[in-house]
Amino acid sequence: FLFKMKKVGKRMKVQPVVKRDTLRLAVGMVAPVVLTVLGFWGAGRLDYTVVLGALLGYLVTVGNFFLLALTIQNNTEMAAREGEKNPLPPEPEQDPDDPENQKDVMETIMGKKTGAELPEYAQRAKRNSQLSYIGRVALMAILLLAAALLPCFNVLAALIPLLLQRFVLMILSASNKDEQKEAPGHGQ
């Protein structure tokens, strides 16, 4: 199915970093939800549909992040497991100013390379990531469509948390870097 999150024979364990980062986002997303509700209140448009829409947007945002983190965890574990058996060939030294190398990097970034030169597990990880992305976007679209069609949700209030997720992640990332700098023994 779209989200292969089980190991063979037993359930996959959610890593502490996935739990921690999802919790940090969940806490960080409270402010946009509260500001959304306050904004509607200030505009005289607050009703239960705004609160339900904002909560739906919050749940979709945090759920999407959690599923993304699980996909990354799954692919990382697969690469570690399979990479020991079939490691990637070492990268040749390349001049970053050479236009041919820049073209090669851009083709990789833009997805124009087929990946045929990658080991099978790396191709599988890429496929898993692509399927996960499609599944997560489809799930978000279905939930937002439901918010638009069902009269109990305010669709604008549901969209605002989704639109502010990257902003919250940037703030959390910056605060995490500051915490790491202040940590004892950093840089030693």
C-alpha positions as a LaTeX table, in Angstrom:
\begin{tabular}{lrrr}
\hline
Residue & $x$ (\AA) & $y$ (\AA) & $z$ (\AA) \\
\hline
Phe1 & 0.00 & 0.00 & 0.00 \\
Leu2 & 1.10 & 3.66 & $-0.03$ \\
Phe3 & 2.68 & 3.61 & 3.40 \\
Lys4 & 4.84 & 0.56 & 4.02 \\
Met5 & 5.51 & 1.16 & 7.68 \\
Lys6 & 5.88 & $-2.40$ & 8.90 \\
Lys7 & 9.02 & $-4.41$ & 9.16 \\
Val8 & 8.85 & $-8.02$ & 8.07 \\
Gly9 & 7.25 & $-10.03$ & 10.84 \\
Lys10 & 6.85 & $-7.23$ & 13.41 \\
Arg11 & 5.59 & $-3.69$ & 13.79 \\
Met12 & 7.94 & $-0.83$ & 13.11 \\
Lys13 & 9.03 & 1.09 & 16.20 \\
Val14 & 8.70 & 4.85 & 15.97 \\
Gln15 & 12.12 & 6.33 & 16.71 \\
Pro16 & 12.46 & 8.89 & 19.53 \\
Val17 & 13.55 & 11.60 & 17.09 \\
Val18 & 10.31 & 11.17 & 15.11 \\
Lys19 & 8.27 & 11.43 & 18.31 \\
Arg20 & 10.27 & 14.45 & 19.52 \\
Asp21 & 10.07 & 16.36 & 16.24 \\
Thr22 & 6.38 & 15.62 & 15.76 \\
Leu23 & 5.68 & 16.79 & 19.31 \\
Arg24 & 7.70 & 19.96 & 18.73 \\
Leu25 & 5.68 & 20.71 & 15.59 \\
Ala26 & 2.41 & 19.90 & 17.37 \\
Val27 & 3.27 & 22.38 & 20.13 \\
Gly28 & 4.56 & 24.95 & 17.64 \\
Met29 & 1.37 & 24.75 & 15.57 \\
Val30 & $-0.80$ & 25.70 & 18.56 \\
Ala31 & 0.08 & 29.39 & 18.08 \\
Pro32 & $-1.15$ & 29.60 & 14.45 \\
Val33 & $-4.37$ & 27.81 & 15.40 \\
Val34 & $-4.99$ & 30.19 & 18.31 \\
Leu35 & $-4.11$ & 33.21 & 16.13 \\
Thr36 & $-6.52$ & 31.94 & 13.46 \\
Val37 & $-9.37$ & 31.69 & 15.97 \\
Leu38 & $-8.49$ & 35.11 & 17.45 \\
Gly39 & $-8.34$ & 36.63 & 13.97 \\
Phe40 & $-11.83$ & 35.37 & 13.15 \\
Trp41 & $-13.02$ & 36.58 & 16.56 \\
Gly42 & $-11.52$ & 40.02 & 15.94 \\
Ala43 & $-13.26$ & 40.16 & 12.56 \\
Gly44 & $-16.57$ & 39.22 & 14.18 \\
Arg45 & $-16.74$ & 35.95 & 12.22 \\
Leu46 & $-16.00$ & 33.44 & 14.98 \\
Asp47 & $-18.31$ & 30.45 & 15.19 \\
Tyr48 & $-17.93$ & 26.74 & 15.80 \\
Thr49 & $-17.03$ & 26.10 & 12.12 \\
Val50 & $-13.89$ & 28.22 & 12.53 \\
Val51 & $-12.79$ & 26.25 & 15.59 \\
Leu52 & $-13.49$ & 22.90 & 13.88 \\
Gly53 & $-11.76$ & 24.05 & 10.67 \\
Ala54 & $-8.68$ & 25.23 & 12.57 \\
Leu55 & $-8.55$ & 21.93 & 14.49 \\
Leu56 & $-8.87$ & 19.96 & 11.25 \\
Gly57 & $-6.05$ & 22.00 & 9.70 \\
Tyr58 & $-3.95$ & 21.39 & 12.82 \\
Leu59 & $-4.54$ & 17.62 & 12.71 \\
Val60 & $-3.83$ & 17.43 & 8.97 \\
Thr61 & $-0.61$ & 19.42 & 9.40 \\
Val62 & 0.73 & 17.37 & 12.31 \\
Gly63 & $-0.42$ & 14.09 & 10.75 \\
Asn64 & 1.25 & 14.92 & 7.44 \\
Phe65 & 4.50 & 15.73 & 9.23 \\
Phe66 & 4.34 & 12.49 & 11.25 \\
Leu67 & 3.79 & 10.39 & 8.11 \\
Leu68 & 6.69 & 12.17 & 6.39 \\
Ala69 & 8.94 & 11.49 & 9.38 \\
Leu70 & 7.92 & 7.80 & 9.38 \\
Thr71 & 8.76 & 7.55 & 5.67 \\
Ile72 & 12.18 & 9.06 & 6.25 \\
Gln73 & 12.76 & 6.74 & 9.22 \\
Asn74 & 11.73 & 3.72 & 7.16 \\
Asn75 & 13.98 & 4.68 & 4.24 \\
Thr76 & 16.91 & 5.44 & 6.55 \\
Glu77 & 16.58 & 2.10 & 8.32 \\
Met78 & 16.31 & 0.28 & 4.98 \\
Ala79 & 19.40 & 2.08 & 3.66 \\
Ala80 & 21.37 & 1.24 & 6.79 \\
Arg81 & 20.28 & $-2.40$ & 6.66 \\
Glu82 & 20.75 & $-2.90$ & 2.92 \\
Gly83 & 23.70 & $-0.52$ & 2.55 \\
Glu84 & 25.89 & $-2.77$ & 4.66 \\
Lys85 & 25.30 & $-5.57$ & 2.14 \\
Asn86 & 25.52 & $-3.37$ & $-0.96$ \\
Pro87 & 27.20 & $-0.02$ & $-0.26$ \\
Leu88 & 26.97 & 2.92 & $-2.64$ \\
Pro89 & 30.10 & 3.44 & $-4.76$ \\
Pro90 & 32.25 & 6.33 & $-3.53$ \\
Glu91 & 31.65 & 9.66 & $-5.23$ \\
Pro92 & 34.51 & 10.66 & $-7.55$ \\
Glu93 & 36.17 & 14.00 & $-6.84$ \\
Gln94 & 34.47 & 16.62 & $-8.98$ \\
Asp95 & 35.18 & 20.25 & $-9.62$ \\
Pro96 & 32.04 & 22.14 & $-8.48$ \\
Asp97 & 32.79 & 24.96 & $-10.95$ \\
Asp98 & 32.80 & 22.62 & $-13.94$ \\
Pro99 & 29.57 & 23.29 & $-15.93$ \\
Glu100 & 29.23 & 19.59 & $-16.75$ \\
Asn101 & 29.18 & 18.70 & $-13.04$ \\
Gln102 & 26.64 & 21.45 & $-12.35$ \\
Lys103 & 24.43 & 20.04 & $-15.11$ \\
Asp104 & 24.73 & 16.56 & $-13.55$ \\
Val105 & 23.70 & 17.89 & $-10.13$ \\
Met106 & 20.74 & 19.78 & $-11.60$ \\
Glu107 & 19.56 & 16.70 & $-13.51$ \\
Thr108 & 19.64 & 14.73 & $-10.27$ \\
Ile109 & 17.76 & 17.44 & $-8.38$ \\
Met110 & 15.15 & 17.86 & $-11.10$ \\
Gly111 & 14.62 & 14.10 & $-11.28$ \\
Lys112 & 15.79 & 13.75 & $-14.89$ \\
Lys113 & 18.21 & 10.97 & $-13.99$ \\
Thr114 & 16.69 & 7.53 & $-14.05$ \\
Gly115 & 18.42 & 6.25 & $-10.94$ \\
Ala116 & 19.42 & 3.09 & $-12.83$ \\
Glu117 & 22.94 & 3.48 & $-11.46$ \\
Leu118 & 21.64 & 3.37 & $-7.88$ \\
Pro119 & 21.48 & 0.10 & $-5.93$ \\
Glu120 & 18.06 & $-1.54$ & $-5.76$ \\
Tyr121 & 17.44 & $-0.47$ & $-2.13$ \\
Ala122 & 18.13 & 3.18 & $-3.00$ \\
Gln123 & 15.68 & 2.98 & $-5.90$ \\
Arg124 & 13.15 & 1.38 & $-3.55$ \\
Ala125 & 13.67 & 4.17 & $-1.00$ \\
Lys126 & 13.13 & 6.77 & $-3.73$ \\
Arg127 & 9.94 & 4.99 & $-4.82$ \\
Asn128 & 8.72 & 4.79 & $-1.21$ \\
Ser129 & 9.31 & 8.52 & $-0.79$ \\
Gln130 & 7.45 & 9.33 & $-4.00$ \\
Leu131 & 4.49 & 7.10 & $-3.07$ \\
Ser132 & 4.41 & 8.55 & 0.42 \\
Tyr133 & 4.33 & 12.06 & $-1.02$ \\
Ile134 & 1.47 & 11.18 & $-3.36$ \\
Gly135 & $-0.43$ & 9.49 & $-0.55$ \\
Arg136 & 0.07 & 12.36 & 1.89 \\
Val137 & $-0.97$ & 14.99 & $-0.67$ \\
Ala138 & $-4.04$ & 12.92 & $-1.61$ \\
Leu139 & $-4.98$ & 12.55 & 2.06 \\
Met140 & $-4.61$ & 16.30 & 2.64 \\
Ala141 & $-6.67$ & 17.04 & $-0.47$ \\
Ile142 & $-9.45$ & 14.68 & 0.62 \\
Leu143 & $-9.58$ & 16.20 & 4.10 \\
Leu144 & $-9.58$ & 19.75 & 2.76 \\
Leu145 & $-12.25$ & 18.83 & 0.23 \\
Ala146 & $-14.31$ & 17.45 & 3.11 \\
Ala147 & $-13.76$ & 20.75 & 4.96 \\
Ala148 & $-14.99$ & 22.64 & 1.90 \\
Leu149 & $-18.06$ & 20.43 & 1.38 \\
Leu150 & $-19.18$ & 19.86 & 4.97 \\
Pro151 & $-20.89$ & 22.85 & 6.56 \\
Cys152 & $-19.37$ & 22.13 & 9.99 \\
Phe153 & $-15.89$ & 23.28 & 8.85 \\
Asn154 & $-14.60$ & 26.69 & 7.82 \\
Val155 & $-12.23$ & 25.86 & 4.95 \\
Leu156 & $-10.17$ & 29.04 & 5.36 \\
Ala157 & $-9.57$ & 28.24 & 9.01 \\
Ala158 & $-8.51$ & 24.72 & 7.96 \\
Leu159 & $-6.06$ & 26.07 & 5.35 \\
Ile160 & $-4.26$ & 28.57 & 7.58 \\
Pro161 & $-2.37$ & 25.96 & 9.70 \\
Leu162 & $-1.26$ & 24.20 & 6.50 \\
Leu163 & 0.03 & 27.46 & 5.05 \\
Leu164 & 1.93 & 28.35 & 8.23 \\
Gln165 & 3.59 & 24.95 & 8.74 \\
Arg166 & 6.81 & 25.89 & 6.94 \\
Phe167 & 7.08 & 29.12 & 8.89 \\
Val168 & 6.70 & 27.22 & 12.18 \\
Leu169 & 9.26 & 24.63 & 11.05 \\
Met170 & 11.74 & 27.40 & 10.20 \\
Ile171 & 11.32 & 28.91 & 13.66 \\
Leu172 & 11.70 & 25.50 & 15.32 \\
Ser173 & 14.77 & 24.75 & 13.22 \\
Ala174 & 16.38 & 28.06 & 14.14 \\
Ser175 & 15.60 & 27.58 & 17.83 \\
Asn176 & 17.00 & 24.04 & 17.67 \\
Lys177 & 20.27 & 25.37 & 16.20 \\
Asp178 & 20.45 & 27.96 & 18.99 \\
Glu179 & 19.87 & 25.25 & 21.61 \\
Gln180 & 22.65 & 23.12 & 20.08 \\
Lys181 & 25.08 & 26.06 & 20.19 \\
Glu182 & 24.31 & 26.67 & 23.86 \\
Ala183 & 24.62 & 22.99 & 24.79 \\
Pro184 & 27.61 & 22.11 & 26.98 \\
Gly185 & 30.53 & 20.72 & 25.02 \\
His186 & 29.30 & 22.09 & 21.68 \\
Gly187 & 32.19 & 22.63 & 19.30 \\
Gln188 & 34.72 & 20.77 & 21.39 \\
\hline
\end{tabular}
